[in-house]
CSV table of C-alpha atoms in Angstrom, one decimal:
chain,number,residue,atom,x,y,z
A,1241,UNK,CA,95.1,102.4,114.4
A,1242,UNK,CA,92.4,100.6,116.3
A,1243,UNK,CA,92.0,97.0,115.3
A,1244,UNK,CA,88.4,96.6,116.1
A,1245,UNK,CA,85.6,99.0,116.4
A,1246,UNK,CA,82.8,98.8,118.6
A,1247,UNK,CA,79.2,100.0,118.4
A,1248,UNK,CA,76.9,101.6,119.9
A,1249,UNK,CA,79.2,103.3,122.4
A,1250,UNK,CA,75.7,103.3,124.9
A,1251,UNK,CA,72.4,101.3,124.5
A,1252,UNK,CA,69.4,101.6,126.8
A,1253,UNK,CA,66.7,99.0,126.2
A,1254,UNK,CA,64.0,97.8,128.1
A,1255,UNK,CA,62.9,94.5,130.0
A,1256,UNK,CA,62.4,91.6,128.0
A,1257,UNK,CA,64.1,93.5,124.5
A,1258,UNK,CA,66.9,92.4,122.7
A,1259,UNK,CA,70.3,94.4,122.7
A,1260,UNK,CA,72.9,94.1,119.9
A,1261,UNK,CA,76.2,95.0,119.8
A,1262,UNK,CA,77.9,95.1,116.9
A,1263,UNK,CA,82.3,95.2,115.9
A,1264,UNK,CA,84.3,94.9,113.2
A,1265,UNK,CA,87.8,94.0,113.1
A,1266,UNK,CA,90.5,95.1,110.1
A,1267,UNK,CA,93.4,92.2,111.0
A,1268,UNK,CA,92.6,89.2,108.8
A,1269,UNK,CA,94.7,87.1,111.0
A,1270,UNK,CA,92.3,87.0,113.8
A,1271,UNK,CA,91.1,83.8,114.6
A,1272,UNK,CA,89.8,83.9,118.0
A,1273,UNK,CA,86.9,86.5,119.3
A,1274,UNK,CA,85.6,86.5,122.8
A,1275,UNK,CA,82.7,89.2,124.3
A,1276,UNK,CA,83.6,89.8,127.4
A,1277,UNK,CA,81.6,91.2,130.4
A,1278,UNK,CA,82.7,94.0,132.6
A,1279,UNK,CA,81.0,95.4,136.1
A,1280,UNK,CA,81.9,98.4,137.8
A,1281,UNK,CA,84.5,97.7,140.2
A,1282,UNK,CA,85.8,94.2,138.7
A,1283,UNK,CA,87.6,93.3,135.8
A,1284,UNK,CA,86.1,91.8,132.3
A,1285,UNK,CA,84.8,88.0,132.7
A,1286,UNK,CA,84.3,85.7,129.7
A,1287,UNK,CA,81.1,86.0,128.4
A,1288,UNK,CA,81.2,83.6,125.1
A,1289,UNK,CA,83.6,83.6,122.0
A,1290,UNK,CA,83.7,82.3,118.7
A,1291,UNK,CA,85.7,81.0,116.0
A,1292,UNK,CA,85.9,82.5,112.5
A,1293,UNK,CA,84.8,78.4,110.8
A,1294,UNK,CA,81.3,79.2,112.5
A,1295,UNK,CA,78.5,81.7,111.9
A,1296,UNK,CA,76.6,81.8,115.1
A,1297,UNK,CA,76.8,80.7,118.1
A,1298,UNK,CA,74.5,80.7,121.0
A,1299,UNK,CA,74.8,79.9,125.0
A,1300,UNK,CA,71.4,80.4,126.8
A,1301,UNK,CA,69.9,84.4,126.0
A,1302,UNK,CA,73.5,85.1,124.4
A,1303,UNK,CA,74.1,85.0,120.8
A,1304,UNK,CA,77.3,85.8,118.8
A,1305,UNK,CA,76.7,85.9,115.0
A,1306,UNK,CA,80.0,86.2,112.7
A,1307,UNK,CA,80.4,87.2,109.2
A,1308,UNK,CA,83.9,86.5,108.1
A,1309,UNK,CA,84.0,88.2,104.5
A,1310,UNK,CA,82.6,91.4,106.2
A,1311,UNK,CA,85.1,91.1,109.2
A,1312,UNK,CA,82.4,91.7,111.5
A,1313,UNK,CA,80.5,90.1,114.7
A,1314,UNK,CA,77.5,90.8,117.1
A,1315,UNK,CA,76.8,90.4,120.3
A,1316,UNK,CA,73.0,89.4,120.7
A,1317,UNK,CA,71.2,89.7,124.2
A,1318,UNK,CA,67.7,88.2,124.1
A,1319,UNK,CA,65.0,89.1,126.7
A,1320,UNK,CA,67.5,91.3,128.3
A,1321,UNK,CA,67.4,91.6,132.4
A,1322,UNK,CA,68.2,94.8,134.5
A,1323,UNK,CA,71.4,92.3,135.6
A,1324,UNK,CA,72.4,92.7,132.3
A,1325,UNK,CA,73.6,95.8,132.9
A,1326,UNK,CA,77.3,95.9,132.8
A,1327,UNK,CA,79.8,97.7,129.5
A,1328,UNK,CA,80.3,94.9,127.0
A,1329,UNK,CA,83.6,94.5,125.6
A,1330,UNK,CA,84.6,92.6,122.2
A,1331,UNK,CA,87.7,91.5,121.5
A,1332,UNK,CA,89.8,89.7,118.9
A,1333,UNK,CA,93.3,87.6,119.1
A,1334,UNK,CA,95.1,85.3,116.9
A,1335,UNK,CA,96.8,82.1,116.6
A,1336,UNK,CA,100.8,81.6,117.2
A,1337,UNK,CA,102.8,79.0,116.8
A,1338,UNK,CA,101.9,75.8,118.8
A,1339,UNK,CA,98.0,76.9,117.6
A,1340,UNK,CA,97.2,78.6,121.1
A,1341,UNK,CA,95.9,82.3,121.3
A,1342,UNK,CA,97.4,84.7,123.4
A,1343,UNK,CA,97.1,88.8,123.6
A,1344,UNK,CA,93.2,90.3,123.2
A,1345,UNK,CA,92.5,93.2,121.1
A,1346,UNK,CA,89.5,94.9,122.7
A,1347,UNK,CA,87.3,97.7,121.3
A,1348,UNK,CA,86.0,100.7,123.0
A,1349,UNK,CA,83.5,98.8,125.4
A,1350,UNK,CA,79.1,99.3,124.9
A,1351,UNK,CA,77.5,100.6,128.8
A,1352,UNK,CA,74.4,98.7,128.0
A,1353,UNK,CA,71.3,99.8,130.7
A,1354,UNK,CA,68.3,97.7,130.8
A,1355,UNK,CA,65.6,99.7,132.7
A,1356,UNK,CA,62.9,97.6,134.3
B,456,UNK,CA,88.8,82.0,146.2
B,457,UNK,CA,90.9,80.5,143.0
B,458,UNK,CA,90.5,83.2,140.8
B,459,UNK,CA,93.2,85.7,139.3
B,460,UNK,CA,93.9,87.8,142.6
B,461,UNK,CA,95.6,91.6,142.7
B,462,UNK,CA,97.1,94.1,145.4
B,463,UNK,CA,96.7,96.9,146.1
B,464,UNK,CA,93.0,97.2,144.8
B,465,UNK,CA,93.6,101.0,144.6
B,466,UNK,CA,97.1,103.2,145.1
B,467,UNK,CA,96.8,107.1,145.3
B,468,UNK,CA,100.4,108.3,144.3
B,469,UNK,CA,102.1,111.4,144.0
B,470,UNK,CA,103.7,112.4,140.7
B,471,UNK,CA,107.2,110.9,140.3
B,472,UNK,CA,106.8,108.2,143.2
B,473,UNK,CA,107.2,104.8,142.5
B,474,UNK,CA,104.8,102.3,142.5
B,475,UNK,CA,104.5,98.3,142.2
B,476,UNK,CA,101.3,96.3,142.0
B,477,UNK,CA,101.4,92.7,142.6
B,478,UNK,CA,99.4,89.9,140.6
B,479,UNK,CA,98.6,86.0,141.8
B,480,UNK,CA,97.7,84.3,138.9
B,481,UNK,CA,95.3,81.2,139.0
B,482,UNK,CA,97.3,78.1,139.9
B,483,UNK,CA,99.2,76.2,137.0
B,484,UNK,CA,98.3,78.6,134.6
B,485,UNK,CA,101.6,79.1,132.4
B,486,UNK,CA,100.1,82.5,131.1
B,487,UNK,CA,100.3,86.0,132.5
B,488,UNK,CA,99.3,89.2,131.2
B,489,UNK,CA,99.2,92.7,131.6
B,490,UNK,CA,96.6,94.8,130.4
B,491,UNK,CA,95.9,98.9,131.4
B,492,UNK,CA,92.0,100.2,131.2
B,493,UNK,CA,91.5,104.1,131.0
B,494,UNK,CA,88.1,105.5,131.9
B,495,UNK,CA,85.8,104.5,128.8
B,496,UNK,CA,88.2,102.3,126.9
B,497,UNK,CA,88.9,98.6,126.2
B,498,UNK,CA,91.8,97.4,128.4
B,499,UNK,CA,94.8,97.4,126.3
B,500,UNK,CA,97.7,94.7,126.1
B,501,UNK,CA,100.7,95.3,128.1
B,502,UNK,CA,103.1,92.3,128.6
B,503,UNK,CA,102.5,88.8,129.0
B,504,UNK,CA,104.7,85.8,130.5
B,505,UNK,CA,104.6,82.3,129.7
B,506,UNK,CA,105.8,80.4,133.0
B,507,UNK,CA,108.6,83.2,134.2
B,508,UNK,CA,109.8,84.3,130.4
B,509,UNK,CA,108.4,88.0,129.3
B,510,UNK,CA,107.7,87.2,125.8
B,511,UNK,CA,106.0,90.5,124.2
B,512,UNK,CA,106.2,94.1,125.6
B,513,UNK,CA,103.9,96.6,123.7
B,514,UNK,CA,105.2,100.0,123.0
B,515,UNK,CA,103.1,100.9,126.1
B,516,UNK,CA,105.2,99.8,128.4
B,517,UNK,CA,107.8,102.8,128.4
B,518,UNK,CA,110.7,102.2,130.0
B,519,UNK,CA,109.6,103.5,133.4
B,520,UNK,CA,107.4,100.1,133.2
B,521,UNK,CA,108.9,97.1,134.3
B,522,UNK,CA,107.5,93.3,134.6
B,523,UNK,CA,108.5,90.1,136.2
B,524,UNK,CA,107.2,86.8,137.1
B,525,UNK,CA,109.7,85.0,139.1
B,526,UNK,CA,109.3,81.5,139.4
B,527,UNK,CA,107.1,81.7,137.1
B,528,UNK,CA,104.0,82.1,139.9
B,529,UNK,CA,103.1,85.7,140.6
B,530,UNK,CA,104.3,88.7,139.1
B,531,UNK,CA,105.0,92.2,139.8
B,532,UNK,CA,104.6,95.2,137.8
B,533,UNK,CA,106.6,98.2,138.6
B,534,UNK,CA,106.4,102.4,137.4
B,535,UNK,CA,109.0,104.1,138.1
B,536,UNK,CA,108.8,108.2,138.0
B,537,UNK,CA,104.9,107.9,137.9
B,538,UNK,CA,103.1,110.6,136.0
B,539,UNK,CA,99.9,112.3,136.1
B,540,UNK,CA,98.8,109.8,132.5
B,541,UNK,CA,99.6,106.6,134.1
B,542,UNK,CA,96.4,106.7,136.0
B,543,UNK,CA,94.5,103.9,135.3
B,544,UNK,CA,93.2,100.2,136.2
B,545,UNK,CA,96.2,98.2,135.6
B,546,UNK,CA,94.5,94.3,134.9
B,547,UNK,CA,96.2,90.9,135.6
B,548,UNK,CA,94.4,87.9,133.7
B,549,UNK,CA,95.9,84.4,133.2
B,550,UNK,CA,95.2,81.6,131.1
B,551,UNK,CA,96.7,77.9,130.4
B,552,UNK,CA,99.4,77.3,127.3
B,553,UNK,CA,96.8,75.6,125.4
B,554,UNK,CA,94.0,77.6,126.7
B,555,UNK,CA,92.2,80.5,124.6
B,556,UNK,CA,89.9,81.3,128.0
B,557,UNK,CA,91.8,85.0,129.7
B,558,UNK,CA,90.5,84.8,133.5
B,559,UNK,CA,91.1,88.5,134.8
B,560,UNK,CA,91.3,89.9,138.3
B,561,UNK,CA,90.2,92.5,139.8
B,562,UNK,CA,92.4,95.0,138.6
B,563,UNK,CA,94.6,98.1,140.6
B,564,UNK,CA,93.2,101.3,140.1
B,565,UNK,CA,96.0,103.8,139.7
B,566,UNK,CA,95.8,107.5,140.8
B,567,UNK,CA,98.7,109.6,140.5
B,568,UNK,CA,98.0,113.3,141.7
C-alpha cells in the first residue's frame, strides 16, 4: 500500500516558469511533511517542510501549499532555473511519543528538467 | 566535512557474498536511519537507532539484513547471502532526538551480479 502518491512522475518546463508537484498522503496521522531534493550521485537534502496547522509556506522561489481535509500538498517552484534540475521527493512522517518525528514516507520521486 | 558520511560509495558483489557498508553519522545526533533507494523510487525506511538501541525494523529488512550502532556513534549494516534484488543505494541519514530535520549521506550503491 503506498502511503503517499506523487505526481507528475516527469515535468519539463522552461526558464523562468513555475513547476508544481503535487502528493497526496492516505495516513491521517501524519503530521510532519518535508520535500526533499535529490541530485544524481548524492542522497536527498532538505528542501522545506511543513506542518499540517498551516496552509502555505514559502522559503525564497519555493512554495509548499497544504490542504489538510483533502490530504494533499504541492511543491511550488517559481521562476524555475536549469539548477533546478534534480528528482523531487515528498515525504510524510508522524509524531511519537516525546512529540519528535522519526521514519519518512516518501513517494515515487518527480525528475523535474528545466531547459534554458 | 560534518555532514552524514558513508563507505564504500559503491560495492560490486557476487551473488551470495557478503557485504557490510559503514555509516558516520553527524556528530551528537542520537538518530540513525536506514533507508534503501531502487532505480526510480523514493528511498524506503529500513531501521533506525536512537543512540546504540535499534528501535524499528521494517519488514524489509529480511533476516539476511542486519544493523548495529555500537556506542551509539557509527553504524554498520550487514547482507548476508546477497542476491541479485538487493541491488540498490543503501542511505544513512541522521537527525537529533528532538529534531524533525533527516540529514542524509551519500549513500552505497549496491551491485550484486
Amino acid at each position: 500500500q503506498q502511503q503517499v502518491k506523487q505526481s507528475p512522475q516527469s515535468l519539463i518546463v522552461q526558464k523562468g516558469g513555475i513547476s508544481i508537484i503535487n502528493c497526496a498522503y492516505e495516513n491521517t496521522a501524519f503530521d510532519y511533511f518535508p520535500w526533499y531534493q535529490q541530485f544524481p550521485g548524492k542522497g536527498p537534502a532538505l528542501l522545506i517542510a511543513i506542518r499540517p496547522d498551516v496552509s502555505e509556506k514559502k522559503e525564497g522561489r519555493f512554495t509548499i501549499s497544504f490542504n489538510k481535509s483533502a490530504k494533499q500538498f504541492s511543491l511550488h517552484i517559481m521562476d524555475s532555473q536549469p539548477g533546478d534540475s534534480a528528482t523531487y521527493f515528498c515525504a510524510a512522517s508522524m509524531s511519537v511519543s516525546g512529540g519528535s518525528n522519526y521514519k519518512l514516507t516518501f513517494g515515487k520521486g518527480t525528475l523535474l528538467t528545466v531547459n534554458p | 566535512d560534518t555532514g552524514v558520511s558513508q563507505n564504500p560509495r559503491h560495492k560490486i558483489t557476487k551473488r551470495g557474498q557478503n557485504v557490510t557498508f559503514r555509516c558516520d553519522p553527524i556528530s551528537e545526533h542520537n538518530r540513525l536511519y536506514w533507508y534503501r533507494q531502487t532505480l526510480g523510487q523514493g528511498p524506503e525506511f529500513l531501521t533506525y537507532f536512537q543512540n546504540e538501541a535499534q528501535l524499528e525494523k521494517s519488514r524489509l529488512l529480511s533476516d539476511r539484513f542486519s544493523a548495529e550502532r555500537p556506542k551509539g556513534s557509527f553504524s554498520t549494516l550487514e547482507i548476508q547471502r546477497t542476491e541479485q534484488g538487493d541491488s540498490a543505494m543503501y542511505l544513512c541519514a541522521s537527525s537529533y532526538f528532538r529534531g524533525t530535520e533527516a540529514f542524509f549521506g551519500q549513500g552505497t550503491r549496491l551491485t550484486v551480479v
